[in-house]
CSV table of C-alpha atoms in Angstrom, one decimal:
chain,number,residue,atom,x,y,z
A,12,UNK,CA,22.0,45.1,-20.3
A,13,UNK,CA,25.8,42.9,-21.5
A,14,UNK,CA,27.6,40.2,-21.7
A,15,UNK,CA,30.1,41.9,-20.4
A,16,UNK,CA,28.5,43.8,-17.8
A,17,UNK,CA,26.8,39.4,-16.4
A,18,UNK,CA,30.6,38.9,-16.5
A,19,UNK,CA,31.8,41.3,-14.1
A,20,UNK,CA,29.2,40.3,-11.9
A,21,UNK,CA,29.6,37.2,-12.0
A,22,UNK,CA,33.2,38.2,-10.5
A,23,UNK,CA,32.0,40.0,-8.3
A,24,UNK,CA,30.1,37.3,-6.6
A,25,UNK,CA,33.1,34.7,-7.2
A,26,UNK,CA,35.5,36.6,-4.9
A,27,UNK,CA,33.4,37.2,-2.0
A,28,UNK,CA,33.4,33.2,-1.4
A,29,UNK,CA,37.0,33.5,-2.0
A,30,UNK,CA,38.7,32.3,0.5
A,31,UNK,CA,41.3,34.6,1.3
A,32,UNK,CA,43.7,35.3,4.7
A,33,UNK,CA,42.0,37.9,5.8
A,34,UNK,CA,38.4,36.0,5.5
A,35,UNK,CA,38.7,32.6,6.4
A,36,UNK,CA,35.4,30.7,5.6
A,37,UNK,CA,33.1,32.3,2.2
A,38,UNK,CA,30.3,35.0,2.3
A,39,UNK,CA,28.2,33.3,0.7
A,40,UNK,CA,25.4,36.2,1.7
A,41,UNK,CA,27.1,38.7,0.2
A,42,UNK,CA,27.0,36.4,-2.8
A,43,UNK,CA,24.3,35.7,-3.3
A,44,UNK,CA,22.5,39.4,-5.3
A,45,UNK,CA,25.5,39.0,-7.5
A,46,UNK,CA,25.3,35.9,-9.3
A,47,UNK,CA,21.3,36.8,-8.7
A,48,UNK,CA,22.2,39.8,-11.1
A,49,UNK,CA,24.7,38.1,-13.0
A,50,UNK,CA,22.6,35.7,-14.5
A,51,UNK,CA,18.9,38.3,-15.2
A,52,UNK,CA,21.8,39.4,-17.1
A,53,UNK,CA,22.7,37.0,-18.7
A,54,UNK,CA,18.9,36.4,-19.7
A,55,UNK,CA,18.9,39.9,-20.9
A,56,UNK,CA,21.7,39.3,-23.2
A,57,UNK,CA,20.2,35.9,-24.8
A,58,UNK,CA,22.8,34.1,-23.2
A,59,UNK,CA,21.4,30.8,-21.8
A,60,UNK,CA,24.3,29.0,-21.2
A,61,UNK,CA,25.1,32.0,-19.0
A,62,UNK,CA,21.9,32.9,-17.7
A,63,UNK,CA,21.5,28.9,-16.0
A,64,UNK,CA,25.1,28.6,-14.7
A,65,UNK,CA,24.3,31.7,-12.9
A,66,UNK,CA,21.4,30.9,-11.9
A,67,UNK,CA,23.0,27.4,-10.2
A,68,UNK,CA,25.0,29.3,-9.0
A,69,UNK,CA,22.6,32.2,-6.9
A,70,UNK,CA,20.4,29.0,-5.7
A,71,UNK,CA,23.8,27.0,-4.2
A,72,UNK,CA,24.4,30.3,-2.4
A,73,UNK,CA,20.7,30.8,-0.9
A,74,UNK,CA,20.8,26.9,-0.2
A,75,UNK,CA,23.7,27.7,1.6
A,76,UNK,CA,21.8,31.0,3.6
A,77,UNK,CA,20.1,28.5,4.4
A,78,UNK,CA,16.7,29.8,2.2
A,79,UNK,CA,15.4,27.3,-0.1
A,80,UNK,CA,13.2,28.7,-1.1
A,81,UNK,CA,14.5,31.1,-3.7
A,82,UNK,CA,17.5,28.4,-3.9
A,83,UNK,CA,14.2,26.1,-6.0
A,84,UNK,CA,12.9,28.9,-7.3
A,85,UNK,CA,16.5,29.9,-9.2
A,86,UNK,CA,17.3,25.4,-9.6
A,87,UNK,CA,13.8,25.9,-11.5
A,88,UNK,CA,14.4,28.7,-13.4
A,89,UNK,CA,17.5,26.8,-14.3
A,90,UNK,CA,16.0,23.8,-15.5
A,91,UNK,CA,13.7,26.2,-18.4
A,92,UNK,CA,16.9,27.5,-18.9
A,93,UNK,CA,19.2,24.2,-19.9
A,94,UNK,CA,16.0,22.8,-21.9
A,95,UNK,CA,15.9,26.2,-23.7
A,96,UNK,CA,19.9,25.5,-24.4
A,97,UNK,CA,19.1,22.4,-25.7
A,98,UNK,CA,20.8,20.5,-22.8
A,99,UNK,CA,21.2,17.1,-22.7
A,100,UNK,CA,17.1,15.3,-21.3
A,101,UNK,CA,18.7,14.4,-17.4
A,102,UNK,CA,20.2,17.2,-16.9
A,103,UNK,CA,17.1,18.8,-17.2
A,104,UNK,CA,15.1,16.4,-15.2
A,105,UNK,CA,18.7,16.6,-12.6
A,106,UNK,CA,17.0,20.4,-12.1
A,107,UNK,CA,13.3,19.9,-11.7
A,108,UNK,CA,14.5,17.3,-9.4
A,109,UNK,CA,16.7,19.1,-7.6
A,110,UNK,CA,13.7,21.8,-7.0
A,111,UNK,CA,10.5,19.5,-5.4
A,112,UNK,CA,14.1,18.0,-3.0
A,113,UNK,CA,14.1,22.7,-1.8
A,114,UNK,CA,10.4,22.9,-2.5
A,115,UNK,CA,10.1,19.8,0.1
A,116,UNK,CA,13.0,21.0,2.9
A,117,UNK,CA,10.7,23.8,3.0
A,118,UNK,CA,7.7,22.6,3.4
A,119,UNK,CA,6.4,23.0,0.3
A,120,UNK,CA,6.3,19.2,-0.6
A,121,UNK,CA,2.7,20.8,-3.3
A,122,UNK,CA,5.0,23.2,-5.3
A,123,UNK,CA,7.3,20.7,-5.9
A,124,UNK,CA,5.2,18.8,-7.4
A,125,UNK,CA,3.4,21.1,-9.3
A,126,UNK,CA,7.5,21.7,-10.5
A,127,UNK,CA,7.7,18.4,-11.2
A,128,UNK,CA,5.0,18.8,-13.5
A,129,UNK,CA,6.5,21.3,-15.6
A,130,UNK,CA,10.0,19.9,-15.7
A,131,UNK,CA,8.0,16.5,-17.1
A,132,UNK,CA,6.2,18.6,-19.3
A,133,UNK,CA,9.4,20.2,-20.3
A,134,UNK,CA,10.5,17.0,-21.0
A,135,UNK,CA,7.6,15.3,-23.5
A,136,UNK,CA,8.9,16.0,-26.6
A,137,UNK,CA,12.2,14.7,-25.8
A,138,UNK,CA,12.1,12.3,-23.2
A,139,UNK,CA,8.5,10.7,-22.8
A,140,UNK,CA,9.2,7.8,-20.5
A,141,UNK,CA,11.2,10.2,-17.9
A,142,UNK,CA,8.4,12.1,-18.7
A,143,UNK,CA,5.9,9.5,-18.5
A,144,UNK,CA,8.4,8.5,-14.7
A,145,UNK,CA,8.1,12.3,-13.9
A,146,UNK,CA,4.4,12.7,-13.9
A,147,UNK,CA,4.2,9.7,-11.6
A,148,UNK,CA,7.0,10.7,-9.0
A,149,UNK,CA,5.0,14.6,-8.8
A,150,UNK,CA,1.2,12.1,-8.4
A,151,UNK,CA,2.6,9.8,-5.5
A,152,UNK,CA,4.1,13.8,-4.3
A,153,UNK,CA,0.8,14.1,-4.3
A,154,UNK,CA,-1.2,10.7,-2.6
A,155,UNK,CA,1.9,11.4,0.3
A,156,UNK,CA,1.1,15.3,1.0
A,157,UNK,CA,-3.2,13.6,0.9
A,158,UNK,CA,-3.3,16.2,-1.2
A,159,UNK,CA,-5.3,14.1,-4.5
A,160,UNK,CA,-7.1,16.6,-5.0
A,161,UNK,CA,-4.6,18.3,-7.1
A,162,UNK,CA,-3.0,14.8,-9.0
A,163,UNK,CA,-6.0,15.5,-11.5
A,164,UNK,CA,-4.1,16.9,-13.9
A,165,UNK,CA,-0.7,14.6,-13.8
A,166,UNK,CA,-2.7,11.5,-13.7
A,167,UNK,CA,-4.0,13.3,-17.1
A,168,UNK,CA,-1.2,14.2,-18.4
A,169,UNK,CA,0.6,10.8,-17.9
A,170,UNK,CA,-2.1,9.2,-19.0
A,171,UNK,CA,-1.6,12.0,-22.7
A,172,UNK,CA,2.2,10.7,-22.1
A,173,UNK,CA,2.6,7.1,-22.0
A,174,UNK,CA,-1.0,6.7,-24.8
A,175,UNK,CA,1.9,8.7,-26.7
A,176,UNK,CA,4.9,6.6,-26.0
A,177,UNK,CA,2.3,3.2,-26.9
A,178,UNK,CA,2.7,1.9,-23.7
A,179,UNK,CA,-0.7,1.7,-23.4
A,180,UNK,CA,-0.6,-1.2,-20.6
A,181,UNK,CA,0.9,1.2,-18.7
A,182,UNK,CA,-1.4,4.0,-19.3
A,183,UNK,CA,-4.2,1.6,-18.3
A,184,UNK,CA,-2.8,0.6,-16.3
A,185,UNK,CA,-2.5,4.4,-14.6
A,186,UNK,CA,-5.8,5.3,-16.0
A,187,UNK,CA,-6.8,2.2,-12.9
A,188,UNK,CA,-5.1,3.9,-10.7
A,189,UNK,CA,-6.6,8.0,-10.8
A,190,UNK,CA,-9.9,6.0,-10.0
A,191,UNK,CA,-8.8,4.6,-6.8
A,192,UNK,CA,-7.7,8.1,-6.1
A,193,UNK,CA,-11.8,9.9,-7.3
A,194,UNK,CA,-13.3,7.7,-6.2
A,195,UNK,CA,-11.1,8.2,-3.1
A,196,UNK,CA,-12.8,12.1,-3.6
A,197,UNK,CA,-16.1,11.4,-3.7
A,198,UNK,CA,-15.8,11.3,-7.5
A,199,UNK,CA,-17.6,9.6,-8.8
A,200,UNK,CA,-18.2,11.0,-12.0
A,201,UNK,CA,-14.3,10.9,-13.3
A,202,UNK,CA,-14.2,7.4,-11.4
A,203,UNK,CA,-17.0,6.0,-13.7
A,204,UNK,CA,-14.1,7.4,-16.8
A,205,UNK,CA,-11.9,6.7,-16.2
A,206,UNK,CA,-12.2,2.5,-15.8
A,207,UNK,CA,-14.6,3.2,-19.2
A,208,UNK,CA,-11.0,4.6,-20.1
A,209,UNK,CA,-8.8,1.5,-18.8
A,210,UNK,CA,-11.4,-1.3,-20.8
A,211,UNK,CA,-10.8,0.7,-24.4
A,212,UNK,CA,-7.0,1.1,-24.2
A,213,UNK,CA,-7.1,-2.1,-23.8
A,214,UNK,CA,-8.6,-3.2,-26.2
A,215,UNK,CA,-6.8,-0.7,-29.2
A,216,UNK,CA,-4.3,-2.1,-28.0
A,217,UNK,CA,-5.7,-5.1,-29.2
A,218,UNK,CA,-5.9,-7.0,-25.5
A,219,UNK,CA,-9.4,-8.5,-25.2
A,220,UNK,CA,-8.8,-10.9,-22.2
A,221,UNK,CA,-7.4,-7.4,-20.8
A,222,UNK,CA,-10.1,-5.4,-21.3
A,223,UNK,CA,-12.0,-8.7,-20.1
A,224,UNK,CA,-10.1,-8.6,-16.8
A,225,UNK,CA,-10.3,-5.8,-16.4
A,226,UNK,CA,-14.4,-5.4,-16.2
A,227,UNK,CA,-15.0,-7.9,-13.7
A,228,UNK,CA,-12.6,-6.4,-11.4
A,229,UNK,CA,-14.6,-3.3,-11.2
A,230,UNK,CA,-17.4,-4.4,-12.5
A,231,UNK,CA,-19.1,-4.4,-8.5
A,232,UNK,CA,-17.5,-1.7,-7.3
A,233,UNK,CA,-20.5,1.2,-6.2
A,234,UNK,CA,-20.3,3.8,-8.3
A,235,UNK,CA,-19.8,2.2,-10.7
A,236,UNK,CA,-21.7,-0.1,-11.2
A,237,UNK,CA,-24.8,0.3,-13.4
A,238,UNK,CA,-23.5,3.3,-14.5
A,239,UNK,CA,-24.1,4.8,-18.4
A,240,UNK,CA,-19.6,4.4,-18.3
A,241,UNK,CA,-20.4,0.5,-16.5
A,242,UNK,CA,-22.8,-0.4,-19.8
A,243,UNK,CA,-21.3,1.2,-22.2
A,244,UNK,CA,-17.9,-0.9,-21.6
A,245,UNK,CA,-20.4,-3.8,-20.9
A,246,UNK,CA,-21.2,-4.0,-24.6
A,247,UNK,CA,-17.8,-2.6,-26.1
A,248,UNK,CA,-17.1,-6.0,-24.6
A,249,UNK,CA,-20.2,-7.8,-26.1
A,250,UNK,CA,-20.1,-7.0,-29.4
A,251,UNK,CA,-16.3,-7.5,-29.3
A,252,UNK,CA,-17.5,-10.9,-28.7
A,253,UNK,CA,-19.5,-11.8,-31.4
A,254,UNK,CA,-16.9,-10.2,-34.2
A,255,UNK,CA,-18.8,-7.6,-36.0
A,256,UNK,CA,-16.8,-4.9,-37.1
A,257,UNK,CA,-19.4,-2.7,-38.2
A,258,UNK,CA,-21.7,-3.6,-34.6
A,259,UNK,CA,-19.0,-2.4,-32.8
A,260,UNK,CA,-18.8,0.5,-35.0
A,261,UNK,CA,-22.4,0.8,-34.7
A,262,UNK,CA,-22.3,0.8,-30.5
A,263,UNK,CA,-19.7,3.3,-31.2
A,264,UNK,CA,-20.9,5.9,-33.3
A,265,UNK,CA,-25.1,5.7,-31.2
A,266,UNK,CA,-23.8,5.4,-27.5
A,267,UNK,CA,-22.7,9.3,-26.7
A,268,UNK,CA,-21.6,7.9,-22.8
A,269,UNK,CA,-18.1,8.4,-25.0
A,270,UNK,CA,-18.1,11.3,-26.1
A,271,UNK,CA,-18.7,12.5,-23.2
A,272,UNK,CA,-14.3,10.7,-22.0
A,273,UNK,CA,-11.2,13.0,-21.8
A,274,UNK,CA,-9.8,13.8,-24.8
A,275,UNK,CA,-7.2,11.7,-26.1
A,276,UNK,CA,-8.9,8.3,-24.6
A,277,UNK,CA,-12.3,9.6,-27.8
A,278,UNK,CA,-9.6,9.6,-30.2
A,279,UNK,CA,-8.9,6.2,-29.6
A,280,UNK,CA,-12.7,4.7,-29.5
A,281,UNK,CA,-13.5,6.8,-32.7
A,282,UNK,CA,-10.2,4.2,-34.5
A,283,UNK,CA,-12.3,1.3,-32.8
A,284,UNK,CA,-12.4,-1.3,-33.8
A,285,UNK,CA,-8.0,-2.1,-35.1
A,286,UNK,CA,-6.3,-5.9,-36.0
A,287,UNK,CA,-8.7,-9.3,-35.8
A,288,UNK,CA,-11.3,-8.8,-34.1
A,289,UNK,CA,-12.5,-12.2,-35.0
A,290,UNK,CA,-9.0,-13.3,-33.0
A,291,UNK,CA,-9.9,-11.2,-29.9
A,292,UNK,CA,-13.9,-12.8,-30.3
A,293,UNK,CA,-12.1,-16.3,-30.1
A,294,UNK,CA,-10.0,-14.7,-26.5
A,295,UNK,CA,-13.4,-13.9,-25.7
A,296,UNK,CA,-15.4,-17.0,-25.6
A,297,UNK,CA,-12.2,-19.3,-25.4
A,298,UNK,CA,-11.8,-17.5,-21.8
A,299,UNK,CA,-12.0,-20.7,-19.6
A,300,UNK,CA,-12.5,-19.6,-15.6
A,301,UNK,CA,-9.3,-20.6,-13.2
A,302,UNK,CA,-10.4,-22.2,-10.6
A,303,UNK,CA,-8.4,-22.0,-7.2
A,304,UNK,CA,-5.4,-25.1,-7.0
A,305,UNK,CA,-6.4,-25.4,-3.6
A,306,UNK,CA,-10.4,-26.5,-4.9
A,307,UNK,CA,-9.2,-29.2,-7.7
A,308,UNK,CA,-7.4,-32.9,-5.4
A,309,UNK,CA,-7.4,-34.4,-8.9
A,310,UNK,CA,-5.5,-31.0,-10.0
A,311,UNK,CA,-2.7,-32.9,-10.6
A,312,UNK,CA,-3.7,-35.9,-12.5
A,313,UNK,CA,-6.1,-34.4,-15.6
A,314,UNK,CA,-7.5,-37.2,-15.9
A,315,UNK,CA,-11.7,-38.3,-15.0
A,316,UNK,CA,-12.1,-40.3,-11.7
A,317,UNK,CA,-13.2,-44.0,-12.6
A,318,UNK,CA,-16.3,-44.7,-10.9
A,319,UNK,CA,-14.2,-47.1,-9.0
A,320,UNK,CA,-12.0,-44.6,-6.7
A,321,UNK,CA,-15.6,-43.2,-7.1
A,322,UNK,CA,-17.8,-46.1,-5.4
A,323,UNK,CA,-15.0,-46.3,-2.5
A,324,UNK,CA,-14.5,-43.1,-1.5
A,325,UNK,CA,-18.6,-42.4,-1.2
A,326,UNK,CA,-17.9,-46.0,1.2
A,327,UNK,CA,-15.0,-44.8,2.6
A,328,UNK,CA,-17.9,-41.3,3.2
A,329,UNK,CA,-20.9,-43.2,4.1
A,330,UNK,CA,-18.7,-45.8,6.6
A,331,UNK,CA,-17.4,-42.2,7.7
A,332,UNK,CA,-20.7,-40.1,8.5
A,333,UNK,CA,-22.6,-43.5,9.7
A,334,UNK,CA,-22.8,-43.5,14.0
A,335,UNK,CA,-21.1,-45.6,15.5
A,336,UNK,CA,-22.3,-49.0,16.9
A,337,UNK,CA,-23.7,-49.7,21.2
A,338,UNK,CA,-21.7,-52.6,21.6
A,339,UNK,CA,-24.0,-56.0,22.0
A,340,UNK,CA,-25.5,-55.9,24.8
A,341,UNK,CA,-25.0,-59.2,26.7
A,342,UNK,CA,-27.6,-61.3,28.2
A,343,UNK,CA,-26.9,-62.0,32.1
A,344,UNK,CA,-27.0,-66.4,32.4
A,345,UNK,CA,-30.9,-67.8,32.3
A,346,UNK,CA,-31.5,-68.2,36.2
A,347,UNK,CA,-29.9,-66.0,37.1
A,348,UNK,CA,-31.2,-62.8,39.3
A,349,UNK,CA,-31.3,-59.5,37.3
A,350,UNK,CA,-28.5,-57.4,37.6
A,351,UNK,CA,-29.9,-53.9,39.7
A,352,UNK,CA,-29.3,-50.9,37.3
A,353,UNK,CA,-26.3,-49.6,38.9
A,354,UNK,CA,-24.8,-51.7,40.4
A,355,UNK,CA,-21.8,-52.6,40.6
A,356,UNK,CA,-20.7,-57.1,38.1
A,357,UNK,CA,-18.5,-57.9,40.9
A,358,UNK,CA,-14.7,-58.6,39.4
A,359,UNK,CA,-14.9,-62.9,39.8
A,360,UNK,CA,-17.3,-63.0,37.4
A,361,UNK,CA,-16.3,-63.1,33.8
A,362,UNK,CA,-18.6,-61.6,31.7
A,363,UNK,CA,-17.2,-61.9,28.2
A,364,UNK,CA,-18.9,-65.6,28.4
A,365,UNK,CA,-20.5,-66.0,24.8
A,366,UNK,CA,-24.1,-66.0,25.8
A,367,UNK,CA,-26.1,-69.5,25.1
A,368,UNK,CA,-27.8,-69.7,22.3
A,369,UNK,CA,-30.3,-73.3,23.4
A,370,UNK,CA,-34.0,-72.0,24.0
A,371,UNK,CA,-34.8,-72.5,26.9
A,372,UNK,CA,-37.1,-76.1,28.5
A,373,UNK,CA,-39.8,-74.6,28.9
A,374,UNK,CA,-39.3,-73.6,24.8
A,375,UNK,CA,-37.6,-77.0,23.1
A,376,UNK,CA,-39.3,-78.7,20.9
A,377,UNK,CA,-41.8,-81.7,21.4
A,378,UNK,CA,-40.1,-84.8,20.2
A,379,UNK,CA,-42.0,-87.4,17.4
A,380,UNK,CA,-43.4,-90.0,20.6
A,381,UNK,CA,-45.2,-86.7,22.8
A,382,UNK,CA,-46.4,-86.0,19.3
A,383,UNK,CA,-48.1,-89.8,19.8
A,384,UNK,CA,-49.6,-89.8,22.6
A,385,UNK,CA,-51.0,-86.4,21.9
A,386,UNK,CA,-52.8,-88.0,19.0
A,387,UNK,CA,-53.7,-90.8,20.5
A,388,UNK,CA,-55.6,-88.3,23.8
A,389,UNK,CA,-57.3,-86.5,21.0
């Protein structure tokens, strides 16, 4: 149990992979046990830097022997030792990501996602952004492998890390994504908590308009609509719209639904309200419904239409909507026989001739002389 013993074992392992005149190719299978023994000796001697290098070589030997599972385990151990020895965050993340690749090569993608979560947890005290990135990689891998029911802890850890890093918009987006996963799995309770948590996070970030928009996006989702969490979210937004700090605090105190949220979200709820509540109230009251540009005929001209243009458009609409008028019926000349219905008109007859407007003889008005004769007769 000394560093010297580990050095001897490492030397033997290096000798097995060295190419000599009598050995034309490395013997990784013979070298792997020596590297593993040396790594354990270094770790027992608390020489973490040498132990990390030995485990990395042992992983390489197992990978050369077409054994990805033990190779992944050795790399994950090397990542933990790298953190303990004070290595850079990027080096630590590289160990865990390489381990994930080997787990996937061995057909154990779920174990690889678990390794990413462990690596992210190791990185949280160092670089939160990198830890969140690895958490989201793990969540995506769970989804791709249809193992969403194992992704809950990864999502919650990612949300907690984003809140701690003050990435509230990202945290709200992760909560919405987690809610979709819960809906797919039929976990309505967790889904409702996630949607309410997204509203709370945005209000904590003083983004009242974003909270209102988020609530409008999910309020009609089956399972969330009409739930206690939906009612609590709506009441909270309404309290912000009134702009009363005491009203918001009283609502949070008497609404027990908030007490069932995850710890990281519950801490935010208890600190509400923050910022300029009156300004957020004006945001909520001043929101204007954004119409679809295709529904706006005069979007480029903000001035209201004049009465003449409206009248003209109405006239055009009436003309276009009225049925087509029938062509005028030309009566045949007096004295001619009525044409037989359906009979063809001879070509030598001018059908376009104007109809005479003079009344027939029987309909003519009497003259003055004829009126006098009639008087004499009477």
